[in-house]
Coordinates of C-alpha atoms in Angstrom, one line a residue:
X1495 CA 118.9 109.4 157.1
X1496 CA 115.6 111.6 157.5
X1497 CA 112.3 110.1 157.0
X1498 CA 112.4 112.0 153.3
X1499 CA 115.4 110.1 152.8
X1500 CA 113.6 106.7 152.8
X1501 CA 110.9 107.9 150.9
X1502 CA 113.2 108.7 148.0
X1503 CA 114.4 105.4 147.8
X1504 CA 128.0 75.2 141.0
X1505 CA 131.4 76.4 142.3
X1506 CA 130.7 73.6 139.7
X1507 CA 127.2 73.4 138.3
X1508 CA 124.2 74.9 137.1
X1509 CA 121.5 73.7 134.6
X1510 CA 120.0 77.3 133.7
X1511 CA 116.7 76.5 131.4
X1512 CA 116.4 72.7 131.1
X1513 CA 118.2 71.6 134.3
X1514 CA 117.4 74.8 136.2
X1515 CA 119.7 74.0 139.2
X1516 CA 119.8 77.1 141.0
X1517 CA 122.8 76.4 142.7
X1518 CA 125.4 79.1 141.1
X1519 CA 128.4 80.4 142.3
X1520 CA 131.3 82.5 140.6
X1521 CA 133.4 80.6 138.2
X1522 CA 136.7 82.5 138.6
X1523 CA 138.7 83.3 135.3
X1524 CA 142.2 83.4 135.7
X1525 CA 144.2 86.4 135.3
X1526 CA 146.1 87.7 132.6
X1527 CA 145.6 87.3 128.8
X1528 CA 142.3 86.0 127.6
X1529 CA 142.3 82.0 127.9
X1530 CA 141.9 79.6 125.1
X1531 CA 139.0 77.2 124.8
X1532 CA 138.6 74.4 122.0
X1533 CA 135.8 72.1 121.4
X1534 CA 135.6 68.6 119.6
X1535 CA 132.2 66.7 119.3
X1536 CA 132.3 63.1 118.9
X1537 CA 129.9 63.2 115.9
X1538 CA 128.4 65.7 113.4
X1539 CA 125.0 64.1 113.0
X1540 CA 122.7 62.8 115.8
X1541 CA 119.5 61.1 116.2
X1542 CA 117.0 62.0 119.0
X1543 CA 117.8 59.6 122.4
X1544 CA 121.4 59.6 121.3
X1545 CA 124.3 60.6 123.7
X1546 CA 126.3 63.8 122.8
X1547 CA 130.0 63.5 123.8
X1548 CA 132.0 66.9 124.0
X1549 CA 135.8 67.3 124.9
X1550 CA 138.3 69.9 124.5
X1551 CA 141.0 71.9 126.1
X1552 CA 141.2 75.3 127.9
X1553 CA 143.4 77.4 130.1
X1554 CA 140.4 78.2 132.1
X1555 CA 139.6 76.0 135.6
X1556 CA 136.2 75.5 134.6
X1557 CA 134.2 76.2 131.3
X1558 CA 130.3 76.6 130.8
X1559 CA 129.0 73.9 128.3
X1560 CA 125.7 75.1 126.6
X1561 CA 123.7 73.3 123.7
X1562 CA 121.2 75.4 121.9
X1563 CA 118.5 74.1 120.1
X1564 CA 117.5 75.1 116.3
X1565 CA 114.9 77.3 117.7
X1566 CA 117.4 79.4 119.9
X1567 CA 116.2 77.9 123.3
X1568 CA 118.7 76.3 125.7
X1569 CA 118.7 72.6 125.8
X1570 CA 121.4 71.7 128.1
X1571 CA 123.9 73.8 130.4
X1572 CA 126.6 72.7 132.7
X1573 CA 129.9 73.9 134.5
X1574 CA 132.8 71.4 133.7
X1575 CA 136.0 71.1 135.4
X1576 CA 139.2 71.5 133.5
X1577 CA 142.0 69.1 134.4
X1578 CA 145.4 69.5 133.3
X1579 CA 144.4 71.7 130.4
X1580 CA 141.4 69.2 129.3
X1581 CA 137.8 68.7 130.1
X1582 CA 134.7 66.5 128.6
X1583 CA 131.3 66.3 129.2
X1584 CA 128.1 64.5 127.8
X1585 CA 124.3 64.4 127.6
X1586 CA 121.7 62.5 126.2
X1587 CA 119.2 63.9 123.7
X1588 CA 115.4 63.8 124.7
X1589 CA 113.5 61.1 122.9
X1590 CA 111.5 64.0 121.6
X1591 CA 114.5 66.3 120.4
X1592 CA 113.5 68.4 117.2
X1593 CA 115.3 67.8 113.6
X1594 CA 117.7 70.7 112.8
X1595 CA 121.0 72.2 113.9
X1596 CA 122.1 72.2 117.3
X1597 CA 124.9 74.6 118.4
X1598 CA 127.4 73.8 121.3
X1599 CA 129.2 76.4 123.0
X1600 CA 132.1 76.2 125.8
X1601 CA 134.4 78.4 127.5
X1602 CA 133.8 81.8 129.7
X1603 CA 133.0 85.3 128.5
X1604 CA 132.6 86.2 124.9
X1605 CA 135.8 86.9 123.1
X1606 CA 136.8 84.6 120.3
X1607 CA 139.2 82.8 122.1
X1608 CA 137.5 82.4 125.4
X1609 CA 134.6 80.8 123.9
X1610 CA 134.8 77.8 121.3
X1611 CA 131.5 76.7 119.5
X1612 CA 130.4 73.7 117.0
X1613 CA 127.1 72.2 115.8
X1614 CA 126.0 68.8 115.1
X1615 CA 122.8 67.9 113.2
X1616 CA 119.7 66.1 114.7
X1617 CA 117.9 64.1 112.0
X1618 CA 114.8 62.4 112.0
X1619 CA 114.6 58.7 112.3
X1620 CA 112.3 58.7 109.5
X1621 CA 115.8 59.5 107.2
X1622 CA 116.8 55.8 108.2
X1623 CA 113.6 54.3 107.4
X1624 CA 112.0 54.6 110.8
X1625 CA 109.2 57.2 112.1
X1626 CA 109.9 60.5 112.7
X1627 CA 110.1 61.5 116.5
X1628 CA 107.4 64.3 117.3
X1629 CA 108.8 67.8 117.8
X1630 CA 109.7 68.9 121.3
X1631 CA 107.5 70.3 124.1
X1632 CA 103.9 71.5 124.6
X1633 CA 102.4 73.5 121.6
X1634 CA 99.6 75.6 121.1
X1635 CA 98.9 79.1 119.4
X1636 CA 96.5 82.0 119.9
X1637 CA 95.4 83.7 122.8
X1638 CA 92.2 84.8 124.6
X1639 CA 90.0 82.9 126.9
X1640 CA 90.2 79.8 124.8
X1641 CA 91.9 76.8 126.3
X1642 CA 94.2 75.0 123.7
X1643 CA 95.8 71.8 125.0
X1644 CA 98.8 70.4 123.9
X1645 CA 99.5 67.0 123.3
X1646 CA 99.2 64.4 126.1
X1647 CA 102.0 63.2 128.0
X1648 CA 103.7 60.6 126.5
X1649 CA 104.2 57.2 129.0
X1650 CA 107.6 56.3 129.8
X1651 CA 108.3 53.7 132.4
X1652 CA 112.1 53.8 132.5
X1653 CA 113.9 55.8 135.1
X1654 CA 115.3 59.0 133.9
X1655 CA 119.0 59.6 133.8
X1656 CA 120.8 61.5 136.7
X1657 CA 123.6 64.0 136.2
X1658 CA 126.1 63.9 139.2
X1659 CA 128.8 66.6 140.2
X1660 CA 130.4 67.3 143.5
X1661 CA 127.8 69.4 144.5
X1662 CA 124.6 68.4 143.1
X1663 CA 122.9 65.4 141.8
X1664 CA 119.7 66.3 139.2
X1665 CA 117.2 64.6 137.1
X1666 CA 114.9 66.2 135.0
X1667 CA 111.4 65.8 133.7
X1668 CA 111.1 66.0 130.0
X1669 CA 108.6 67.9 128.3
X1670 CA 106.7 65.0 127.0
X1671 CA 105.8 64.3 130.7
X1672 CA 103.8 67.7 130.7
X1673 CA 100.6 68.8 129.4
X1674 CA 100.0 72.4 128.8
X1675 CA 97.0 74.5 128.0
X1676 CA 96.7 78.2 127.4
X1677 CA 94.1 80.0 129.7
X1678 CA 93.1 83.3 130.8
X1679 CA 93.2 84.4 134.2
X1680 CA 92.4 87.7 135.3
X1681 CA 92.5 89.1 131.6
X1682 CA 96.1 87.7 131.3
X1683 CA 96.8 84.7 129.3
X1684 CA 98.9 82.0 131.2
X1685 CA 100.5 78.7 130.7
X1686 CA 98.7 75.7 132.8
X1687 CA 100.9 72.9 133.0
X1688 CA 100.2 69.5 134.4
X1689 CA 103.2 67.0 135.3
X1690 CA 102.6 63.4 134.9
X1691 CA 102.1 61.7 138.3
X1692 CA 104.0 58.7 137.0
X1693 CA 107.0 60.5 135.3
X1694 CA 107.4 62.8 138.6
X1695 CA 107.3 59.5 140.7
X1696 CA 110.1 57.8 138.6
X1697 CA 112.0 60.8 138.7
X1698 CA 112.2 60.7 142.8
X1699 CA 112.8 56.9 142.4
X1700 CA 116.0 57.6 140.4
X1701 CA 117.4 59.9 143.0
X1702 CA 116.6 56.9 145.5
X1703 CA 120.1 55.9 145.3
X1704 CA 121.8 59.0 146.0
X1705 CA 119.5 60.0 148.9
X1706 CA 122.5 59.2 151.7
X1707 CA 125.0 61.4 149.7
X1708 CA 125.8 64.0 152.1
X1709 CA 126.7 67.5 151.1
X1710 CA 124.8 67.1 147.5
X1711 CA 121.6 68.7 146.6
X1712 CA 118.8 66.3 145.0
X1713 CA 117.1 68.3 142.4
X1714 CA 114.0 67.3 140.1
X1715 CA 114.2 70.0 137.4
X1716 CA 112.2 71.0 134.8
X1717 CA 111.2 73.5 132.2
X1718 CA 108.1 74.7 131.7
X1719 CA 106.1 76.9 129.2
X1720 CA 105.3 80.5 129.8
X1721 CA 103.0 83.0 128.6
X1722 CA 102.8 86.7 129.3
X1723 CA 101.0 86.7 132.5
X1724 CA 103.1 83.7 134.0
X1725 CA 102.7 79.8 134.2
X1726 CA 100.6 77.8 136.7
X1727 CA 102.2 74.5 137.4
X1728 CA 100.1 71.3 138.7
X1729 CA 102.1 68.5 140.5
X1730 CA 100.0 65.4 141.8
X1731 CA 100.7 65.2 145.9
X1732 CA 101.0 61.4 145.5
X1733 CA 104.1 61.6 143.5
X1734 CA 105.6 64.0 146.2
X1735 CA 104.6 61.6 149.0
X1736 CA 106.8 59.0 147.0
X1737 CA 109.9 61.5 146.9
X1738 CA 109.3 62.3 150.6
X1739 CA 109.6 58.5 151.1
X1740 CA 112.7 57.6 148.8
X1741 CA 114.7 61.2 148.6
X1742 CA 113.1 63.5 151.5
X1743 CA 115.7 66.0 151.2
X1744 CA 115.1 66.4 147.2
X1745 CA 113.7 69.9 145.9
X1746 CA 112.0 71.0 142.9
X1747 CA 113.5 73.2 140.5
X1748 CA 111.1 74.9 138.1
X1749 CA 112.2 77.2 135.3
X1750 CA 109.5 79.4 133.8
X1751 CA 110.6 81.6 131.1
X1752 CA 113.4 84.2 132.8
X1753 CA 112.1 83.1 136.4
X1754 CA 112.9 80.3 138.1
X1755 CA 112.6 78.9 141.7
X1756 CA 113.7 76.0 143.8
X1757 CA 111.6 74.4 146.7
X1758 CA 112.1 71.5 149.3
X1759 CA 109.2 69.1 149.0
X1760 CA 109.5 68.6 153.0
X1761 CA 107.4 71.8 153.0
X1762 CA 104.3 69.6 151.7
X1763 CA 102.7 68.5 155.0
X1764 CA 100.3 66.0 153.4
X1765 CA 98.3 65.0 156.7
X1766 CA 97.8 68.7 157.6
X1767 CA 96.8 69.1 154.1
X1768 CA 94.5 66.5 154.0
X1769 CA 92.7 67.6 157.3
X1770 CA 92.5 71.4 156.4
X1771 CA 91.2 70.7 152.9
X1772 CA 89.0 67.5 153.9
X1773 CA 90.3 65.5 150.8
X1774 CA 92.4 62.4 150.6
X1775 CA 96.0 62.8 149.5
X1776 CA 95.0 61.3 146.3
X1777 CA 93.1 64.3 145.4
X1778 CA 95.7 66.6 146.5
X1779 CA 97.7 68.9 144.0
X1780 CA 100.5 71.3 144.6
X1781 CA 100.3 74.2 142.5
X1782 CA 103.2 76.6 142.0
X1783 CA 102.2 79.7 140.1
X1784 CA 104.8 82.5 138.7
X1785 CA 103.5 85.7 137.6
X1786 CA 104.7 88.7 135.7
X1787 CA 103.0 92.5 136.8
X1788 CA 104.6 94.6 133.7
X1789 CA 102.0 97.2 134.5
X1790 CA 102.7 97.5 138.3
X1791 CA 104.2 100.8 138.2
X1792 CA 102.5 103.9 137.0
X1793 CA 104.0 106.1 134.3
X1794 CA 104.5 109.0 136.9
X1795 CA 106.3 106.1 139.2
X1796 CA 108.5 105.2 136.3
X1797 CA 109.5 108.5 135.8
X1798 CA 110.6 109.3 139.2
X1799 CA 112.7 106.3 139.2
X1800 CA 114.3 107.4 136.0
X1801 CA 114.9 110.9 137.7
X1802 CA 117.3 109.5 140.1
X1803 CA 118.9 106.9 137.7
X1804 CA 117.0 103.8 138.4
X1805 CA 116.6 101.5 135.3
X1806 CA 114.0 98.5 135.6
X1807 CA 115.7 95.6 133.7
X1808 CA 113.0 93.2 134.4
X1809 CA 109.2 93.1 135.2
X1810 CA 108.2 92.7 138.7
X1811 CA 107.7 88.8 139.3
X1812 CA 106.6 86.7 142.1
X1813 CA 105.6 83.1 142.8
X1814 CA 102.8 81.5 145.0
X1815 CA 102.7 78.1 146.3
X1816 CA 99.4 76.3 147.6
X1817 CA 97.7 72.8 147.4
X1818 CA 94.3 72.2 145.7
X1819 CA 91.6 69.8 146.0
X1820 CA 87.8 69.6 145.2
X1821 CA 87.6 73.6 144.4
X1822 CA 89.5 74.3 147.8
X1823 CA 92.9 75.7 148.3
X1824 CA 95.2 76.0 151.3
X1825 CA 98.7 77.9 151.4
X1826 CA 101.8 75.9 152.7
X1827 CA 102.7 77.5 155.8
X1828 CA 105.9 76.2 156.3
X1829 CA 106.7 78.5 153.2
X1830 CA 105.8 81.7 155.4
X1831 CA 109.5 81.9 157.1
X1832 CA 111.4 80.0 154.2
X1833 CA 113.6 81.9 152.0
X1834 CA 113.4 80.1 148.5
X1835 CA 116.0 80.2 146.2
X1836 CA 115.4 82.1 143.0
X1837 CA 116.8 83.2 139.8
X1838 CA 115.9 86.0 137.1
X1839 CA 117.7 85.8 133.8
X1840 CA 119.0 88.4 131.6
X1841 CA 120.0 88.0 127.8
X1842 CA 122.9 90.6 128.5
X1843 CA 125.9 90.8 130.6
X1844 CA 125.7 93.3 133.5
X1845 CA 127.9 95.3 136.0
X1846 CA 127.2 93.7 139.3
X1847 CA 128.1 96.9 141.2
X1848 CA 125.3 99.0 139.6
X1849 CA 122.7 95.9 139.4
X1850 CA 120.8 94.8 142.1
X1851 CA 117.7 92.5 143.1
X1852 CA 114.9 94.5 144.7
X1853 CA 111.8 93.7 146.6
X1854 CA 108.9 95.7 146.0
X1855 CA 106.5 96.7 148.8
X1856 CA 103.0 96.0 147.4
X1857 CA 101.4 99.2 148.8
X1858 CA 103.9 102.0 148.5
X1859 CA 106.0 100.3 145.7
X1860 CA 108.8 101.2 147.5
X1861 CA 112.1 99.2 146.8
X1862 CA 114.4 97.3 149.1
X1863 CA 117.7 95.7 148.6
X1864 CA 117.9 92.0 148.2
X1865 CA 121.2 90.2 148.5
X1866 CA 122.1 88.6 145.2
X1867 CA 124.8 86.7 143.0
X1868 CA 125.3 87.8 139.6
X1869 CA 126.4 85.1 137.2
X1870 CA 127.9 85.6 133.5
X1871 CA 126.6 82.9 131.3
X1872 CA 128.7 81.3 128.2
X1873 CA 126.6 83.3 125.7
X1874 CA 127.1 86.8 127.5
X1875 CA 123.5 86.4 129.6
X1876 CA 123.5 86.9 133.2
X1877 CA 121.9 84.9 135.9
X1878 CA 120.9 86.7 139.5
X1879 CA 120.6 84.1 141.9
X1880 CA 118.7 85.3 145.3
X1881 CA 116.4 84.0 148.1
X1882 CA 112.9 85.2 148.6
X1883 CA 109.5 84.6 150.1
X1884 CA 106.0 83.6 148.3
X1885 CA 104.0 86.1 147.0
X1886 CA 107.0 88.9 147.3
X1887 CA 107.3 90.8 144.1
X1888 CA 110.9 91.0 143.0
X1889 CA 112.6 92.6 139.9
X1890 CA 116.1 93.4 138.7
X1891 CA 117.3 97.0 138.1
X1892 CA 120.3 99.1 137.4
X1893 CA 120.9 102.1 139.1
X1894 CA 123.9 104.6 139.3
X1895 CA 123.5 107.2 142.0
X1896 CA 126.0 110.2 142.5
X1897 CA 125.6 113.0 145.0
X1898 CA 127.1 116.4 144.5
X1899 CA 129.0 116.6 147.5
X1900 CA 131.0 113.4 147.3
X1901 CA 132.7 113.9 144.0
X1902 CA 136.4 113.1 144.5
X1903 CA 135.8 111.9 148.4
X1904 CA 138.1 109.1 149.6
X1905 CA 134.7 107.1 150.3
X1906 CA 133.1 108.1 147.1
X1907 CA 133.2 104.5 145.3
X1908 CA 131.7 102.9 148.4
X1909 CA 128.8 105.5 148.7
X1910 CA 128.0 105.5 144.9
X1911 CA 128.3 101.6 145.3
X1912 CA 126.0 101.1 148.3
X1913 CA 123.5 104.0 146.8
X1914 CA 123.1 101.9 143.4
X1915 CA 122.3 99.1 145.9
X1916 CA 119.0 101.1 147.4
X1917 CA 120.9 101.1 150.8
X1918 CA 122.0 104.5 151.1
X1919 CA 120.3 107.5 150.1
X1920 CA 121.0 111.2 150.0
X1921 CA 118.4 114.4 150.7
X1922 CA 116.1 115.9 148.2
X1923 CA 119.2 118.1 147.0
X1924 CA 120.9 115.2 146.1
X1925 CA 123.6 115.6 148.9
X1926 CA 125.2 113.1 151.1
X1927 CA 126.9 115.3 153.6
X1928 CA 129.9 112.4 154.2
X1929 CA 131.5 114.3 156.7
X1930 CA 128.5 114.3 158.9
X1931 CA 128.2 112.5 162.1
X1932 CA 125.9 109.3 161.6
X1933 CA 123.2 108.5 164.6
X1934 CA 122.7 105.2 166.2
X1935 CA 119.1 105.2 164.4
X1936 CA 120.7 106.0 161.1
X1937 CA 123.2 103.4 161.3
X1938 CA 120.7 100.9 162.5
X1939 CA 118.6 101.5 159.3
X1940 CA 121.2 101.1 157.1
X1941 CA 122.5 97.9 158.7
X1942 CA 118.9 96.7 158.6
X1943 CA 118.9 97.6 154.8
X1944 CA 121.9 95.9 154.2
X1945 CA 120.5 92.6 155.4
X1946 CA 117.8 92.9 153.2
X1947 CA 115.3 92.2 155.7
X1948 CA 111.9 93.9 155.7
X1949 CA 111.4 96.3 158.8
X1950 CA 108.6 95.4 161.0
X1951 CA 106.7 96.6 164.1
X1952 CA 104.4 93.8 164.7
X1953 CA 105.7 93.8 168.5
X1954 CA 105.4 96.5 171.0
X1955 CA 108.6 98.9 170.7
X1956 CA 111.8 97.7 172.5
X1957 CA 112.7 101.3 173.7
X1958 CA 110.8 104.1 175.4
X1959 CA 112.3 106.7 173.6
X1960 CA 111.3 105.0 170.0
X1961 CA 107.9 106.1 169.3
X1962 CA 105.2 105.5 166.7
X1963 CA 105.7 107.5 163.7
X1964 CA 109.5 107.9 163.9
X1965 CA 110.7 106.9 160.4
X1966 CA 113.4 104.7 162.1
X1967 CA 111.0 103.0 164.6
X1968 CA 110.6 100.0 162.5
X1969 CA 114.2 99.5 161.3
X1970 CA 115.1 99.7 165.3
X1971 CA 112.5 97.4 166.0
X1972 CA 113.5 94.6 163.6
X1973 CA 117.3 95.3 164.8
X1974 CA 116.3 94.5 168.2
X1975 CA 114.1 91.5 167.6
X1976 CA 117.3 90.0 165.5
X1977 CA 119.8 90.9 168.5
X1978 CA 121.5 93.5 166.5
X1979 CA 121.0 96.2 168.9
X1980 CA 120.8 96.9 172.7
X1981 CA 119.4 99.8 174.5
X1982 CA 120.6 101.1 177.8
X1983 CA 119.7 100.1 181.3
X1984 CA 117.0 102.4 181.7
X1985 CA 115.2 101.1 178.5
X1986 CA 116.6 103.9 175.9
X1987 CA 117.7 103.6 172.7
X1988 CA 119.4 107.2 172.3
X1989 CA 118.6 107.1 168.7
X1990 CA 119.8 110.5 168.0
X1991 CA 123.4 109.9 169.6
X1992 CA 126.1 109.5 167.4
X1993 CA 127.2 105.8 166.7
X1994 CA 130.9 105.3 168.1
X1995 CA 133.0 103.0 166.3
X1996 CA 133.0 100.3 169.0
X1997 CA 129.1 100.0 168.8
X1998 CA 129.3 100.1 164.9
X1999 CA 131.6 97.1 165.3
X2000 CA 129.4 95.2 167.8
X2001 CA 126.2 95.8 165.7
X2002 CA 128.3 94.2 162.9
X2003 CA 129.5 91.4 164.5
X2004 CA 126.0 90.4 165.7
X2005 CA 124.7 90.7 162.0
X2006 CA 127.5 88.4 161.0
X2007 CA 126.4 86.0 163.7
X2008 CA 122.8 86.3 162.3
X2009 CA 124.0 85.3 159.0
X2010 CA 126.1 82.5 160.3
X2011 CA 128.8 84.0 158.6
X2012 CA 131.0 84.9 161.9
X2013 CA 134.6 83.4 161.9
X2014 CA 135.8 81.5 164.8
X2015 CA 137.1 83.3 168.1
X2016 CA 139.6 85.9 167.1
X2017 CA 143.3 85.2 168.2
X2018 CA 144.3 88.8 167.9
X2019 CA 145.4 90.8 170.8
X2020 CA 144.7 94.3 170.1
X2021 CA 147.2 95.2 172.9
X2022 CA 150.2 94.6 170.8
X2023 CA 148.8 96.7 167.9
X2024 CA 147.3 99.9 169.3
X2025 CA 148.1 102.2 172.2
X2026 CA 144.7 103.0 172.9
X2027 CA 143.2 99.3 173.3
X2028 CA 142.5 99.8 176.8
X2029 CA 139.5 102.3 175.7
X2030 CA 137.6 99.3 174.4
X2031 CA 134.7 98.6 176.4
X2032 CA 134.5 95.1 177.8
X2033 CA 131.5 94.5 175.8
X2034 CA 133.2 95.3 172.6
X2035 CA 136.5 93.9 172.9
X2036 CA 135.8 90.5 171.0
X2037 CA 133.8 92.2 168.3
X2038 CA 136.7 94.8 167.8
X2039 CA 139.3 92.1 167.6
X2040 CA 137.5 89.8 165.3
X2041 CA 136.8 92.7 162.9
X2042 CA 140.2 94.3 163.2
X2043 CA 141.7 90.7 162.4
X2044 CA 139.2 90.1 159.5
X2045 CA 140.3 93.6 158.1
X2046 CA 136.6 94.8 158.3
X2047 CA 137.5 97.7 160.6
X2048 CA 141.0 99.8 160.5
X2049 CA 142.6 101.9 163.1
X2050 CA 142.4 105.8 162.6
X2051 CA 146.3 105.6 162.7
X2052 CA 148.9 103.2 163.1
X2053 CA 148.6 103.4 166.9
X2054 CA 144.9 104.3 167.4
X2055 CA 141.7 102.3 166.8
X2056 CA 139.6 105.2 168.6
X2057 CA 137.0 103.0 169.8
X2058 CA 134.6 105.8 171.5
X2059 CA 135.1 108.2 168.5
X2060 CA 131.8 109.2 166.6
X2061 CA 131.4 107.7 163.2
X2062 CA 130.9 109.8 160.0
X2063 CA 128.5 109.0 157.3
X2064 CA 131.4 108.3 155.0
X2065 CA 133.2 105.9 157.6
X2066 CA 129.8 104.0 158.2
X2067 CA 129.3 103.4 154.3
X2068 CA 132.8 102.1 154.0
X2069 CA 132.3 99.5 156.8
X2070 CA 129.2 98.4 155.5
X2071 CA 130.5 97.8 152.0
X2072 CA 133.3 95.8 153.6
X2073 CA 130.7 93.8 155.8
X2074 CA 128.4 93.2 152.8
X2075 CA 131.5 92.0 150.8
X2076 CA 132.8 89.8 153.6
X2077 CA 129.4 88.1 154.4
X2078 CA 128.9 87.7 150.4
X2079 CA 125.9 89.7 150.2
X2080 CA 127.0 91.6 147.3
X2081 CA 129.7 91.3 145.0
X2082 CA 133.4 93.6 144.7

């Protein structure tokens, strides 16, 4: 990996749009033929505020249930367990549900027999002699610098309903409890949304009775309007203080268009914020801002990405969090070292091997791999779930990389897989050199990229033979800070020395510890498997045993593990692919 190579570069439940809980796990479909799904609704006519009961049969283990409003937006989504071939679910229509035809879709995938759908009609109460319920959500039209306010929030003193699964406990802020205004910031129109303090307080109070349930996430979910430039959401801090009192582990889950974030309310240190802003808690407002930067890349940058097979599937997007009072702002320090769950949504299905979430360097615009999970929705869309930091730009890309010298190679699939993830690169001639030996510096750089961490050199370099300006210096320094690598007793790292199989094993073992993904101590005795086990260094024995037992590393033959043999570039990539899949940093 030369300097120029770098330059080239739940199980049960989710609520995607309305409830927005970003707790996605894969839904395993059963093998064999496509599974049949059927759906029955309890009534074809409903009114705002009515309960909607759904039931049916399916040969899947779980089905996705989605309800679509007349305007095509998603009102409700859930993953429901199928027991003995049957499933059932229910939800309550909002008090401001718009009149019209609603579509219910259940199942998995998109084939006719794996997905069932049905419709029901929501009628206004005026049809039965009452008054018509207002349309849903904030409204407004036009653009430019004029502010266009929505209707004021509707005051509702009742506690909202709570949805409980074996993974999550969720309540939602209704659109009627938000006021929205279109404003122009930095030349771009955004939505400025303010959440009613009383509604937010009651949402936390609704979770109070569940605060002691272990192993379940408490979620306050909200779906907010979004304009081209993004959304700014204002949440009164006094309501968050009540949440910290009655449901201290609760998280805010905010969906704004295709972008969503989930953050813990414990990160809001009210006494510290009062002191730094010189304001009382009653004056504090938590501001969560999401933004898109469609014009970030120049035409030449886009052309360069296209030339190496990279396609942008979403605009660069970021979020920021701060507290405001009396014209002053303060960032939340507790978010600086915290990874916050995020999602990006696409309307189409993608190939998880070629699609990747990437972080964007704000200065160089270089792309960095970010571990992510991709979930296919019932309507054939995709939700990418990952963890990221405030103000860091992320986007979704598709990339299919090939190299002239890997066609037909035994490691071709692994090499192209990790190349599409922006982890491995070739040279300027689009060659990979799979049989060449990989150095300690090169493997360290690959491992750091595989973890999705940003290389940093804020501290003095740990090794005397790693110098400022070396292309691998930041990666080696980051790996040292994470405890992934050691040097020799004389303080050298030997960056240009070939990495041996046992050195590679120890580095991957330490990476699993860093990820808290390492299994318990191995019970495998390699002396019963390989003739050359005595060649394994004492410091590498535990790592080699664990990786062999977990099938992350294999012998070079039935009799030999070859611990001190130099590793080729192809072997290194194959082992990293196994490592990434084992640690659930990529999908198969």
